Amino acid sequence: MSLALPRNTTRQSESMLLGDAARVLHRLSGTVIVVFVLVHVAAQAVLRAPALAGWNAAMPWLPVVQNQPWIHAVLYFSIVFHALYGLRLLATELGARIDYRRSLWIIVALAALAAVKELARYVA
Amino acid sequence: MSEQITVVAEVRRHDPSQGGEPHYQRFEVTGVDSMRVLDVIRSIYEQQAGDLAYQFACRVGRCGTCAVKVNGVPVLACQERCKPEMRIEPLTPFPVLRDLVVDRSEVETRYAALKLSPQRSCAHPGAPEPIDPALAEKLCHLDLCLACMVCVSACPAVAERPFDGPAFMLKLRHMALHPADSADRLPQALEAGMLECFNCDLCTQLCPADLSPAQAVRDFRRQMIFGKGKP
Amino acid sequence: MRDSNDFILESADVLIAGSGAAGMRAAIAAHDAGAKVVLLAKGPRRANHTRMSGGRYNAVSGANAQDSVEAFYRDTVDSGMGINDHELARILADEAMQRAYDLESYGLAWDRTEARKYYLSMTGGGTFVRTLGSIDEGIGITEVMLHQLHARSVPIRDFHMLVDVVVGRDGRVAGALALDLSRGVWRYYRCPSVIIATGGTSQLYETSSGPAINTGDGIAIALRAGAELVDIEFMQFIPISFVSPPSARGYTLTEPAHYGMRHFDPQAEAAHLVNNKGERFVLAHDPVRKEGSTRDVLARAIMIEILAGRGTPEGGVLMLPDKAVFEAFLKERPTYVKRLLENYGEAQARLEAPIAVTPSALYTLGGVRIDPWCRSRVPGLYAAGEAAGGVHGANRLGGSSMPDIQVFGRRAGMAAAEEAKARGPVAAADGVSEARARAAALEACMQRSGGMRPVEVKKRVQKLMWDHVGLVRSGPKMEQTLRAFGDIRSQVLPAIKVTGASRILNREWMEYLELENMLDIAEAMVASSLLRKETRGAHYRTDYPELDPHWTANVWVRREGAATKVERHAAARPGAADMQPNEQKATAQ
């Protein structure tokens, strides 16, 4: 067992800026979720409300979009990433000591897993 | 024995006192591959551009005055290894004095306004002041901040919101933990925009002294929620 | 002078040049004594030598019951080989601890073993475990002091280089001329007292540990203003410093890695040093203390190996560190472990592989000759810290520069404030025309087109100093060097050109000003080295390799017109000067 050395900070401009990546991903995933909810509400409305039936006809692309597997994968990734990263932020502010590098990769991995699982459902 | 390499550096040149637009000047520098960005800048000055304005003093990551942006990322020029291709620019968002040197007077004004010396309610005893050894160690670590402004330059919250910057949070935390300081540092941290921090740890990643201003912000936020001040 | 906008008149009670700890401590003391203080920094205020130091601080704290103020004083004088100003050495030993408490009151947290007990370690040359330290090192010391200046609203002028001190017709300081590099304008400060706290002259050497700004400006300015220098031939070289990368070459690796277990125990062995044949060459120089010998002996031993071609290809020797101290080293000096990791690699950082080291110029032992209240020979002109001489003699204890700058920084500030109060404001016209003339003369190089660039000449001076007036000196080589300096002064200097036309942060212009100062000091150093025909401490002459009791004496240097005068003065007898420091002399604190 060896003691941890201080970090070597001589290649700062070559590494990925994790904080920037996480922040951008958090915002994008949030946007995806909001857009999904809006689309979902719109879709349900035009399907269920007879008064809006005319609109349904005007949106022939909607079922096509809804049936794209990759869109579901993006959605699942976004939901899992956004939830876990948000929880991580909260936890650290309440005093939990979480390594920002490792936790980010774990969260990305988990979100990707959810996305792959969703994709697999369509492929199968 | 070290290998020789040739690097290409594009350096931003601008003299605001003369007006005109900033431009990038291209230089080739050959040297050992362990060269730091500062070695490249010094070589440019010594061999190719005697009129280049740049700043450094200690050359070993202690004075914090050589900070520049390399390929868009704020770094200490004396610590960062040279790259085959690099664009060297002055640290943003500070006013440029000339070429790679920025004016830090506003930074100093902010430090001064934060009153970062212990606000003592009684005088120092003139004997070892009782400080727990572990706390003393922690205080020292917080005081290792170079004030190089790398974190302030990188911080996305500073760019977007009314936030003084990570470095100031670290110094406030240093005082908040200091047993001799009687001032309440939380309101100061709030005033300086502590709540604007995204908690993204970009400052932690880029700090050349290996400190975490983001952790200082988190400690303040926890203090705000749970009301725990000094340990 | 292009126009009057380039020459600005200001005033102060006490003008301090230098933003290191000596300057800042002086500013605190002078401000607290009621003076209107202005502090000039050549670069940004954080660019100073104190910040680069390991911050190790010799003081008798009481944590080691065996140690005493008397022992600290004796160690200082022994290490200085008897030529210290004994009165100054006594003051250093007496007041160091009070100033350490001052730093703690400013917010510095010294390393502790218990809440009220400081952690002590050994440094080079001491006989007792005595040295305080803190993990934040020189960075912490300068930060807490800087915030004290902020708290007092002392104006700090960044990028202001002191150019000359002007002495009035009454022989007293009338003011000082500074160049505001950030705007390219001259500022003349009317002031009755000026404190030189500009640090040392390590930039005179090719390989040096200090910051790029340590070009001895203040010492040269004091010499030109009529002050005397003392023992300026003594330059301390640190044996253990980085070989690469190029930017870090010469920076000290500090002593814990070298001292190994000796760091905690005076009887233990220090890390071995070997040449490229694997021989422990230090044994031939000091068979008793071996690698635990003083800095001067080690540095010279290493240099001789390198000159004899027994060094590594990069120009160093190898240190075999003791990995048993790694854990303590990591805890106590994380920054140094980080530097080893970044500059050399993980094995070296863990003290598991040989570390390449080279000697480098660290500390100017001589400097402006001062009395116990930091007064120079010129009324109103003070010096403190590395710019002053006499405290450490021929060799300095590791860890003694930090208390030196605190103790004498404060004394300079108090005395200068008192002088300003006693004398009142300087007459309005005094010195202004002299300052204008000087400024105009220093503009000439901006207009020239031919000639050499300052950086080329600077490198030539550095090479000459390193080769002939460094660790190994000899009469003929130094005579030759002195002639070379004369040529540079008469032929090269008047024809130096500055490439850029901009007045803003014109580095070549600044280097031209520095070069004049460097040349003044270099000549003084060679002249006094030539006079001192013996080997003592940091001064080693191959033609006079023995210590000579006749030379238990100081060399004083002064300017008479354009000529440099060097004189031998017997060192003050210890007994006579062993009085307590006279606190009543100054008013404050």
Short mmCIF file of C-alpha atoms in Angstrom, two decimals, chain C residues 228-525:
data_model
loop_
_atom_site.label_atom_id
_atom_site.label_comp_id
_atom_site.label_asym_id
_atom_site.label_seq_id
_atom_site.Cartn_x
_atom_site.Cartn_y
_atom_site.Cartn_z
CA GLU C 228 28.19 51.43 2.25
CA LEU C 229 27.94 47.75 1.51
CA VAL C 230 29.35 45.12 3.81
CA ASP C 231 30.67 41.65 2.96
CA ILE C 232 29.05 41.74 -0.45
CA GLU C 233 31.53 39.06 -1.61
CA PHE C 234 29.53 36.44 0.28
CA MET C 235 26.89 34.75 -1.82
CA GLN C 236 25.24 31.71 -0.37
CA PHE C 237 24.78 28.80 -2.73
CA ILE C 238 22.32 26.07 -1.92
CA PRO C 239 23.69 22.64 -2.76
CA ILE C 240 20.41 20.91 -3.44
CA SER C 241 18.34 22.32 -6.27
CA PHE C 242 16.53 21.15 -9.40
CA VAL C 243 18.46 20.44 -12.60
CA SER C 244 15.44 20.40 -14.94
CA PRO C 245 13.08 21.40 -16.53
CA PRO C 246 14.82 24.56 -17.82
CA SER C 247 12.45 26.97 -16.08
CA ALA C 248 12.85 25.32 -12.67
CA ARG C 249 16.63 24.87 -12.89
CA GLY C 250 18.22 26.12 -9.72
CA TYR C 251 15.11 26.10 -7.57
CA THR C 252 15.82 24.59 -4.15
CA LEU C 253 14.53 21.17 -3.28
CA THR C 254 14.61 22.24 0.36
CA GLU C 255 16.34 20.39 3.07
CA PRO C 256 13.95 17.71 4.33
CA ALA C 257 14.58 15.50 1.30
CA HIS C 258 18.32 15.94 1.67
CA TYR C 259 18.48 15.82 5.42
CA GLY C 260 16.59 12.56 5.75
CA MET C 261 16.48 11.42 9.36
CA ARG C 262 18.80 14.29 10.28
CA HIS C 263 15.74 16.42 9.89
CA PHE C 264 14.64 15.12 13.29
CA ASP C 265 17.88 14.00 14.87
CA PRO C 266 21.16 15.97 14.72
CA GLN C 267 23.13 12.72 14.97
CA ALA C 268 21.54 11.00 11.97
CA GLU C 269 23.05 10.89 8.48
CA ALA C 270 21.88 13.04 5.60
CA ALA C 271 21.12 11.66 2.14
CA HIS C 272 24.27 10.57 0.32
CA LEU C 273 25.52 12.50 -2.69
CA VAL C 274 27.33 10.61 -5.45
CA ASN C 275 29.05 11.61 -8.67
CA ASN C 276 28.74 9.78 -11.98
CA LYS C 277 31.27 7.20 -10.77
CA GLY C 278 29.13 6.46 -7.75
CA GLU C 279 31.65 7.96 -5.31
CA ARG C 280 30.61 9.82 -2.16
CA PHE C 281 32.77 12.80 -3.00
CA VAL C 282 31.70 14.84 0.04
CA LEU C 283 33.79 12.59 2.31
CA ALA C 284 36.94 14.20 0.94
CA HIS C 285 35.67 17.67 1.89
CA ASP C 286 34.11 17.02 5.28
CA PRO C 287 34.86 13.56 6.68
CA VAL C 288 33.18 14.38 9.99
CA ARG C 289 29.79 15.86 9.12
CA LYS C 290 29.76 14.17 5.69
CA GLU C 291 26.60 15.08 3.74
CA GLY C 292 25.24 16.77 6.86
CA SER C 293 27.82 19.49 6.41
CA THR C 294 27.00 23.16 5.95
CA ARG C 295 25.56 24.50 2.71
CA ASP C 296 28.80 26.19 1.64
CA VAL C 297 30.88 23.02 1.91
CA LEU C 298 28.31 20.86 0.12
CA ALA C 299 27.68 23.36 -2.67
CA ARG C 300 31.40 23.75 -3.31
CA ALA C 301 31.98 19.99 -3.23
CA ILE C 302 29.24 19.43 -5.81
CA MET C 303 30.50 22.27 -8.00
CA ILE C 304 34.03 20.85 -7.98
CA GLU C 305 32.66 17.48 -9.14
CA ILE C 306 30.70 19.11 -11.93
CA LEU C 307 33.68 21.22 -13.04
CA ALA C 308 35.87 18.09 -13.04
CA GLY C 309 33.45 16.39 -15.41
CA ARG C 310 32.18 13.91 -12.84
CA GLY C 311 28.59 15.17 -12.94
CA THR C 312 25.55 13.88 -14.80
CA PRO C 313 25.05 14.88 -18.46
CA GLU C 314 22.52 17.52 -17.37
CA GLY C 315 25.11 19.14 -15.11
CA GLY C 316 24.38 17.85 -11.64
CA VAL C 317 25.18 15.07 -9.20
CA LEU C 318 22.86 12.47 -7.72
CA MET C 319 21.31 12.52 -4.29
CA LEU C 320 20.24 9.17 -2.85
CA PRO C 321 17.30 10.08 -0.64
CA ASP C 322 16.15 8.10 2.38
CA LYS C 323 12.67 6.83 1.66
CA ALA C 324 12.05 6.35 5.37
CA VAL C 325 11.28 10.08 5.61
CA PHE C 326 8.86 10.09 2.69
CA GLU C 327 5.73 9.96 4.82
CA ALA C 328 6.84 12.83 7.04
CA PHE C 329 8.05 14.76 3.98
CA LEU C 330 4.72 14.31 2.23
CA LYS C 331 2.81 15.54 5.25
CA GLU C 332 5.08 18.44 6.04
CA ARG C 333 6.01 19.57 2.53
CA PRO C 334 3.30 18.42 0.09
CA THR C 335 4.26 21.16 -2.37
CA TYR C 336 7.78 19.87 -2.64
CA VAL C 337 6.60 16.32 -3.25
CA LYS C 338 4.39 17.73 -5.98
CA ARG C 339 7.33 19.56 -7.58
CA LEU C 340 9.48 16.41 -7.48
CA LEU C 341 6.65 14.49 -9.11
CA GLU C 342 6.13 17.08 -11.81
CA ASN C 343 9.78 17.79 -12.56
CA TYR C 344 11.32 14.35 -12.12
CA GLY C 345 8.73 11.59 -11.73
CA GLU C 346 6.91 9.38 -9.28
CA ALA C 347 9.92 7.34 -8.11
CA GLN C 348 11.79 10.52 -7.20
CA ALA C 349 8.72 12.00 -5.54
CA ARG C 350 8.50 8.90 -3.35
CA LEU C 351 12.19 9.33 -2.54
CA GLU C 352 12.83 5.90 -4.04
CA ALA C 353 15.11 6.91 -6.94
CA PRO C 354 18.23 9.07 -7.16
CA ILE C 355 17.45 12.76 -7.53
CA ALA C 356 19.64 14.93 -9.76
CA VAL C 357 20.73 18.08 -7.94
CA THR C 358 22.93 21.07 -8.67
CA PRO C 359 24.09 24.02 -6.61
CA SER C 360 22.50 27.39 -7.25
CA ALA C 361 22.76 30.97 -6.03
CA LEU C 362 20.34 31.36 -3.13
CA TYR C 363 20.99 34.25 -0.82
CA THR C 364 23.05 37.43 -0.78
CA LEU C 365 24.73 37.35 2.61
CA GLY C 366 26.22 40.80 2.30
CA GLY C 367 24.36 43.96 1.50
CA VAL C 368 23.81 47.49 2.69
CA ARG C 369 25.67 48.10 5.95
CA ILE C 370 23.12 48.95 8.64
CA ASP C 371 23.01 49.73 12.32
CA PRO C 372 20.59 47.97 14.71
CA TRP C 373 17.80 50.25 13.50
CA CYS C 374 18.54 49.51 9.85
CA ARG C 375 20.01 52.96 9.17
CA SER C 376 22.53 53.17 6.38
CA ARG C 377 25.26 55.82 6.25
CA VAL C 378 22.87 58.19 4.43
CA PRO C 379 20.38 59.84 6.80
CA GLY C 380 16.89 58.76 5.79
CA LEU C 381 18.01 55.68 3.86
CA TYR C 382 17.24 52.32 5.49
CA ALA C 383 17.73 48.73 4.41
CA ALA C 384 16.27 45.48 5.70
CA GLY C 385 16.17 41.83 4.83
CA GLU C 386 18.31 40.25 2.15
CA ALA C 387 19.27 43.70 0.82
CA ALA C 388 21.00 44.47 4.13
CA GLY C 389 24.21 42.77 5.24
CA GLY C 390 25.99 41.84 8.40
CA VAL C 391 23.42 39.68 10.19
CA HIS C 392 24.58 36.30 8.87
CA GLY C 393 28.28 36.83 8.27
CA ALA C 394 30.06 34.40 5.98
CA ASN C 395 27.33 31.77 5.91
CA ARG C 396 23.70 31.68 6.93
CA LEU C 397 21.89 29.11 9.04
CA GLY C 398 19.08 27.44 7.14
CA GLY C 399 15.85 28.98 8.43
CA SER C 400 17.39 32.29 9.51
CA SER C 401 16.32 34.49 6.63
CA MET C 402 12.64 34.36 7.64
CA PRO C 403 13.25 35.77 11.16
CA ASP C 404 15.78 38.23 9.70
CA ILE C 405 13.23 39.85 7.40
CA GLN C 406 10.61 40.02 10.14
CA VAL C 407 12.88 41.38 12.86
CA PHE C 408 14.71 43.93 10.74
CA GLY C 409 11.74 44.74 8.53
CA ARG C 410 9.91 45.91 11.62
CA ARG C 411 12.91 47.84 12.93
CA ALA C 412 13.38 49.60 9.61
CA GLY C 413 9.71 50.59 9.51
CA MET C 414 9.74 51.97 13.03
CA ALA C 415 12.97 53.91 12.57
CA ALA C 416 11.95 55.31 9.19
CA ALA C 417 8.61 56.48 10.55
CA GLU C 418 10.38 58.18 13.44
CA GLU C 419 12.79 59.91 11.06
CA ALA C 420 9.90 61.11 8.91
CA LYS C 421 8.13 62.47 11.96
CA ALA C 422 11.24 64.19 13.30
CA ARG C 423 12.12 65.74 9.98
CA GLY C 424 8.73 66.68 8.62
CA PRO C 425 7.89 67.01 4.93
CA VAL C 426 10.66 67.52 2.39
CA ALA C 427 10.91 70.93 0.72
CA ALA C 428 8.91 70.94 -2.50
CA ALA C 429 11.67 71.58 -4.99
CA ASP C 430 14.29 69.37 -3.41
CA GLY C 431 15.63 66.67 -5.72
CA VAL C 432 13.10 67.10 -8.51
CA SER C 433 15.52 68.43 -11.10
CA GLU C 434 18.05 65.68 -10.33
CA ALA C 435 15.32 63.08 -10.70
CA ARG C 436 14.19 64.58 -14.01
CA ALA C 437 17.72 64.52 -15.34
CA ARG C 438 18.18 60.90 -14.30
CA ALA C 439 14.88 59.89 -15.91
CA ALA C 440 15.82 61.63 -19.13
CA ALA C 441 19.16 59.81 -19.20
CA LEU C 442 17.41 56.48 -18.81
CA GLU C 443 15.19 57.19 -21.79
CA ALA C 444 18.15 57.31 -24.18
CA CYS C 445 18.25 53.55 -24.78
CA MET C 446 14.66 53.75 -26.08
CA GLN C 447 15.78 55.85 -29.03
CA ARG C 448 18.84 53.85 -30.12
CA SER C 449 18.73 51.44 -33.03
CA GLY C 450 22.08 49.61 -33.02
CA GLY C 451 23.82 47.83 -30.16
CA MET C 452 23.15 44.74 -28.08
CA ARG C 453 19.91 43.81 -26.37
CA PRO C 454 19.84 43.95 -22.55
CA VAL C 455 19.08 40.23 -22.28
CA GLU C 456 22.26 39.33 -24.15
CA VAL C 457 24.41 41.45 -21.88
CA LYS C 458 22.62 40.16 -18.80
CA LYS C 459 23.44 36.58 -19.80
CA ARG C 460 27.05 37.51 -20.35
CA VAL C 461 27.28 39.02 -16.85
CA GLN C 462 25.56 35.98 -15.35
CA LYS C 463 27.97 33.61 -17.05
CA LEU C 464 31.03 35.59 -15.92
CA MET C 465 29.77 35.69 -12.35
CA TRP C 466 28.90 31.98 -12.30
CA ASP C 467 32.22 30.91 -13.77
CA HIS C 468 34.60 33.20 -11.90
CA VAL C 469 32.89 34.83 -8.92
CA GLY C 470 30.72 31.90 -7.89
CA LEU C 471 31.50 28.87 -5.79
CA VAL C 472 35.13 28.59 -6.86
CA ARG C 473 37.11 31.83 -7.17
CA SER C 474 40.69 32.76 -7.95
CA GLY C 475 42.59 36.05 -8.17
CA PRO C 476 43.61 36.02 -11.86
CA LYS C 477 40.16 34.97 -13.07
CA MET C 478 38.52 37.67 -11.00
CA GLU C 479 40.94 40.33 -12.26
CA GLN C 480 40.00 39.25 -15.76
CA THR C 481 36.29 39.40 -14.88
CA LEU C 482 36.66 42.87 -13.42
CA ARG C 483 38.21 44.04 -16.69
CA ALA C 484 35.39 42.41 -18.64
CA PHE C 485 32.86 44.28 -16.52
CA GLY C 486 34.76 47.51 -17.15
CA ASP C 487 34.49 46.88 -20.88
CA ILE C 488 30.80 46.17 -20.64
CA ARG C 489 30.31 49.38 -18.71
CA SER C 490 32.32 51.56 -21.07
CA GLN C 491 31.63 49.90 -24.45
CA VAL C 492 28.42 47.89 -24.32
CA LEU C 493 26.16 49.69 -21.88
CA PRO C 494 26.16 53.08 -23.65
CA ALA C 495 25.08 51.37 -26.87
CA ILE C 496 22.34 49.09 -25.61
CA LYS C 497 19.15 49.16 -27.62
CA VAL C 498 15.59 48.38 -26.66
CA THR C 499 13.59 46.59 -29.36
CA GLY C 500 10.03 47.66 -28.66
CA ALA C 501 8.79 51.23 -28.78
CA SER C 502 5.96 50.71 -26.32
CA ARG C 503 6.43 52.29 -22.90
CA ILE C 504 3.94 49.88 -21.32
CA LEU C 505 5.60 46.90 -19.62
CA ASN C 506 8.66 47.18 -21.78
CA ARG C 507 10.69 44.28 -20.41
CA GLU C 508 13.86 45.23 -22.25
CA TRP C 509 13.73 48.72 -20.82
CA MET C 510 13.31 47.25 -17.35
CA GLU C 511 16.18 44.85 -17.99
CA TYR C 512 18.36 47.74 -19.06
CA LEU C 513 17.70 49.44 -15.71
CA GLU C 514 18.35 46.15 -13.95
CA LEU C 515 21.55 45.66 -15.88
CA GLU C 516 23.02 48.91 -14.57
CA ASN C 517 22.25 47.76 -11.04
CA MET C 518 23.62 44.28 -11.66
CA LEU C 519 26.84 45.66 -13.03
CA ASP C 520 27.28 47.96 -10.00
CA ILE C 521 26.85 45.02 -7.61
CA ALA C 522 28.90 42.62 -9.71
CA GLU C 523 31.84 45.03 -9.67
CA ALA C 524 31.50 45.53 -5.94
CA MET C 525 31.41 41.76 -5.44
#
